[in-house]
PDB file of C-alpha atoms in Angstrom:
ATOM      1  CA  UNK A   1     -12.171  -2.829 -13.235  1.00  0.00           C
ATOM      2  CA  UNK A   2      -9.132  -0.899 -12.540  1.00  0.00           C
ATOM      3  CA  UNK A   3      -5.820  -2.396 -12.974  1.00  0.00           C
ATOM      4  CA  UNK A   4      -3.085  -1.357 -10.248  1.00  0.00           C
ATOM      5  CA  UNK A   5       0.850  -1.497 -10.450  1.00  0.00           C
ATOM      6  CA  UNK A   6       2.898  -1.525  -8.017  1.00  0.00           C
ATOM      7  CA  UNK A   7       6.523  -0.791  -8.257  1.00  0.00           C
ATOM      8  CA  UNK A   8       9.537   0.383  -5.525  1.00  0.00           C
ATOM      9  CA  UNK A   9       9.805  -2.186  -3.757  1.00  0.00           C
ATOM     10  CA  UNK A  10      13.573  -4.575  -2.398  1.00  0.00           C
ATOM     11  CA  UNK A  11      15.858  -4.744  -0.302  1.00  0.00           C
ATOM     12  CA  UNK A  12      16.984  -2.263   2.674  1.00  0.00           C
ATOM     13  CA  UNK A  13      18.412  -2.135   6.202  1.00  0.00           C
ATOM     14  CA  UNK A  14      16.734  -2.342   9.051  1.00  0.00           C
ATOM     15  CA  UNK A  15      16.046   1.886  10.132  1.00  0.00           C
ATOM     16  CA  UNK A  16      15.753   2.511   6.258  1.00  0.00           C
ATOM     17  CA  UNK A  17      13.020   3.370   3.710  1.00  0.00           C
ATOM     18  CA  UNK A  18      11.385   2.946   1.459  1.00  0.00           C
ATOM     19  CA  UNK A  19       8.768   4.550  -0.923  1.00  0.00           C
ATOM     20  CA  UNK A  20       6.053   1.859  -2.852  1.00  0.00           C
ATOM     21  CA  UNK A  21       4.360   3.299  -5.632  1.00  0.00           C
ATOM     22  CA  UNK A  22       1.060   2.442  -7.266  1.00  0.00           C
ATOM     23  CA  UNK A  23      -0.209   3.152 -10.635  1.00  0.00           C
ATOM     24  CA  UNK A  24      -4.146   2.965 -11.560  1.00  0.00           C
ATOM     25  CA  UNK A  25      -4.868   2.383 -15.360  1.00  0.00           C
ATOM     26  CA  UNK A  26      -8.208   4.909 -15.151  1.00  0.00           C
ATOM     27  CA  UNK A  27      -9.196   7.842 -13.125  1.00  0.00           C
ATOM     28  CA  UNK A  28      -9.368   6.864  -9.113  1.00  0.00           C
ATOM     29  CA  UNK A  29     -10.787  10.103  -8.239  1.00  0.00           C
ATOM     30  CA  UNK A  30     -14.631   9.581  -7.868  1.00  0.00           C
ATOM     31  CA  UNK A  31     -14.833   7.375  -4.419  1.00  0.00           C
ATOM     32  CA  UNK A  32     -12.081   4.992  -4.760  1.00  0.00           C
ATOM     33  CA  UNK A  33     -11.029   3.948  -0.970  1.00  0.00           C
ATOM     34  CA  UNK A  34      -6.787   2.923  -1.747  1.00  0.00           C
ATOM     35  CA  UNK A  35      -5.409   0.573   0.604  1.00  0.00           C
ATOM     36  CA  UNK A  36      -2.164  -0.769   1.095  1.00  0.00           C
ATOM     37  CA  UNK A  37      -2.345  -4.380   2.422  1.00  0.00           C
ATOM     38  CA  UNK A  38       0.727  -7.090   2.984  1.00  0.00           C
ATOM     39  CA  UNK A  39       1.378 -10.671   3.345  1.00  0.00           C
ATOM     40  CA  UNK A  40       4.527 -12.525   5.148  1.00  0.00           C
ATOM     41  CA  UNK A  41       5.184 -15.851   4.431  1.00  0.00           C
ATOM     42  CA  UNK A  42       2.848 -18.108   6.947  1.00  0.00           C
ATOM     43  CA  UNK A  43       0.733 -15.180   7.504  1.00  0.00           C
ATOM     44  CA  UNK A  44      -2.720 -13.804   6.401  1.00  0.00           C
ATOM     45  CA  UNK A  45      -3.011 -10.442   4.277  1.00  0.00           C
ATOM     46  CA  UNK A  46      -2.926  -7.325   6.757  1.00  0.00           C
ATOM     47  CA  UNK A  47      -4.227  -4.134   6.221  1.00  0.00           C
ATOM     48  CA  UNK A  48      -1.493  -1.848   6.289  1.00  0.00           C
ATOM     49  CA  UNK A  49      -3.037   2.015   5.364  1.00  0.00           C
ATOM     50  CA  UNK A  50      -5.183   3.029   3.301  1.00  0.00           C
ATOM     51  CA  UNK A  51      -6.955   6.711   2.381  1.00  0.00           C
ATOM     52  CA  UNK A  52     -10.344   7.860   1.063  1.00  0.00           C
ATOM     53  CA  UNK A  53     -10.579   9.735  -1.964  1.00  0.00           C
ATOM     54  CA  UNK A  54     -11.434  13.254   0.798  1.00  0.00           C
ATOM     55  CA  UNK A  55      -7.735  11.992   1.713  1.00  0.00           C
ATOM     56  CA  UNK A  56      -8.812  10.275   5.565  1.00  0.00           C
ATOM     57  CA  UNK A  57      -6.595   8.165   6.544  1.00  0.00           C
ATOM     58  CA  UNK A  58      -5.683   4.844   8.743  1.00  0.00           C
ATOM     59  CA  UNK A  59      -3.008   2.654   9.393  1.00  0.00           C
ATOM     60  CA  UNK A  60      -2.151  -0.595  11.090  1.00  0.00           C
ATOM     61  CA  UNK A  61      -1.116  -0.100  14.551  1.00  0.00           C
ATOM     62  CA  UNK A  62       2.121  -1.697  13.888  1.00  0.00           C
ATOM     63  CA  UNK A  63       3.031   1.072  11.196  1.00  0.00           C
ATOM     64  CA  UNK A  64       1.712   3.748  13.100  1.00  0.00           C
ATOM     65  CA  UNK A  65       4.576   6.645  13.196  1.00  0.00           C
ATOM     66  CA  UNK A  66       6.544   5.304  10.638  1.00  0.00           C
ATOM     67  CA  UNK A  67       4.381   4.802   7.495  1.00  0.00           C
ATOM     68  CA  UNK A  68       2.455   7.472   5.496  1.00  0.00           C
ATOM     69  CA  UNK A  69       0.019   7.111   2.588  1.00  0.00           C
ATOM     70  CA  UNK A  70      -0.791   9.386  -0.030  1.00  0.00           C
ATOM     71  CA  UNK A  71      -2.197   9.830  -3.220  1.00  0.00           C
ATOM     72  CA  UNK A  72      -2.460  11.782  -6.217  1.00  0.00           C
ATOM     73  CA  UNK A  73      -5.535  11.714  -8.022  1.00  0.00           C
ATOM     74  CA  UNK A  74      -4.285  13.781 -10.849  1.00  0.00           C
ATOM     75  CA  UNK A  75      -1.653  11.101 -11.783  1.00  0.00           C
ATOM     76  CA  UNK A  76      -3.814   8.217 -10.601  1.00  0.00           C
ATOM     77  CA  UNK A  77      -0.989   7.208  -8.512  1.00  0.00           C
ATOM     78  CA  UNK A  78      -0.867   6.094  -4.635  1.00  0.00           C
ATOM     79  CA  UNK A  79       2.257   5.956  -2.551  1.00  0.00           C
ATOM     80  CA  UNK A  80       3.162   4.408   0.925  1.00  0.00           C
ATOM     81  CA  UNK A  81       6.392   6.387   2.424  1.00  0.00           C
ATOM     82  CA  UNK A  82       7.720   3.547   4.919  1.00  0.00           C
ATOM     83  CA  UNK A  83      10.571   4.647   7.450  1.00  0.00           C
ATOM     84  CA  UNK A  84      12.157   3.035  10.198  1.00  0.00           C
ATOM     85  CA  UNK A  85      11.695  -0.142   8.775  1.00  0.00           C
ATOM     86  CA  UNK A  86      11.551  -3.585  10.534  1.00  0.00           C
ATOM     87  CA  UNK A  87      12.674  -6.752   9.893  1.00  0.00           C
ATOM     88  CA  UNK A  88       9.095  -7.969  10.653  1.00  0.00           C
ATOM     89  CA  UNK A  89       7.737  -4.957   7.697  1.00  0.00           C
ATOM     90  CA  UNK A  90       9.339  -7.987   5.383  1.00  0.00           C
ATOM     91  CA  UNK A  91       6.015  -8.779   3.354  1.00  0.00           C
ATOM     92  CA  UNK A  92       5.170  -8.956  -0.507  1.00  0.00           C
ATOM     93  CA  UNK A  93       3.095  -5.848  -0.864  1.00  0.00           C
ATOM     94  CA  UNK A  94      -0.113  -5.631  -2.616  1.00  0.00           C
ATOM     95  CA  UNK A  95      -2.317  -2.346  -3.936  1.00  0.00           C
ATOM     96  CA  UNK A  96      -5.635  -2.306  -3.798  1.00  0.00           C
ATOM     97  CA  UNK A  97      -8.687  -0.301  -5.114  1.00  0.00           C
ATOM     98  CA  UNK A  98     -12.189  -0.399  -3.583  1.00  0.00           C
ATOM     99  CA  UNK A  99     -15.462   1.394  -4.932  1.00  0.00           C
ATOM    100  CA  UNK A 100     -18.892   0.156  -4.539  1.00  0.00           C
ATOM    101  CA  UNK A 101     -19.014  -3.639  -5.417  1.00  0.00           C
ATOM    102  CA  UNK A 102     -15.520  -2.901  -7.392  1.00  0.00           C
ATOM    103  CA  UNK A 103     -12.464  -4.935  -5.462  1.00  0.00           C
ATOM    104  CA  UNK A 104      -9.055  -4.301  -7.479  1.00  0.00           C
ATOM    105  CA  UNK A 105      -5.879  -5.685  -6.681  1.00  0.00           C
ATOM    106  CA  UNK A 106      -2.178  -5.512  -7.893  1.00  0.00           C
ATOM    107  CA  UNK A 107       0.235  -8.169  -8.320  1.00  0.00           C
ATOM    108  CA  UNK A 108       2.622  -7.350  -5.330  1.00  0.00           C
ATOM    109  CA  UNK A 109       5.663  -5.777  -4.675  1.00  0.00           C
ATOM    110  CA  UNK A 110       7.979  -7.700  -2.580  1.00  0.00           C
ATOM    111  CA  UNK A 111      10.246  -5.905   1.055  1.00  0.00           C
ATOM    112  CA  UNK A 112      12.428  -7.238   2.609  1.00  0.00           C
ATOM    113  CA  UNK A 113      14.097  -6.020   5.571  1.00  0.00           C
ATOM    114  CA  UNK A 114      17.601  -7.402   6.578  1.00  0.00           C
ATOM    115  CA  UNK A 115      20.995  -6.470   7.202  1.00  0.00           C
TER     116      UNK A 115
END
């Protein structure tokens, strides 16, 4: 089971951004799908984005425009660029790693969006 990081997340102005990083503790090269999901209080997890190991891509309609994912497989590492932020982006964050039976999550970063 891989074990996932996630780190860059806080506090920012509404129109601001911010850049979420996730590190994988093995190789996430061979047919890892990376998603980026979230969770506001009161609410159920959302898919955000996430991208195939080919490097296809999809995204939330909500976050269309504004958020990009991307990874490195080189570094293990998977990033979510988020511009133009919202107040309603305000979610704890959470990696996640899928492969086969193989369901991997992190521990959450936490955004909040607020002037």
């Amino acid at each position: 089971q891989v074990q996932l990081v996630e780190s860059g997340g806080g506090l920012v102005q509404p129109g601001g951004s911010l850049r979420l990083s996730c590190a994988a503790s093995k190789s996430i090269n061979s047919c890892y799908v990376m998603g980026w999901y979230r969770q506001a209080p009161g609410k159920q997890r959302e898919l955000v984005a996430r991208i195939t190991s080919s490097g296809s891509t999809n995204y939330a309609d909500s976050v269309k425009g504004r958020f990009t994912v991307s990874r490195d497989n080189a570094k293990n590492m998977v990033y979510l660029q988020m511009n133009s932020l919202k107040p309603e982006d305000t979610a704890v964050y959470y990696c996640n790693a899928k492969r086969l039976v193989e369901d991997s999550w992190g521990q959450g970063t936490q955004v909040t969006v607020s002037s």
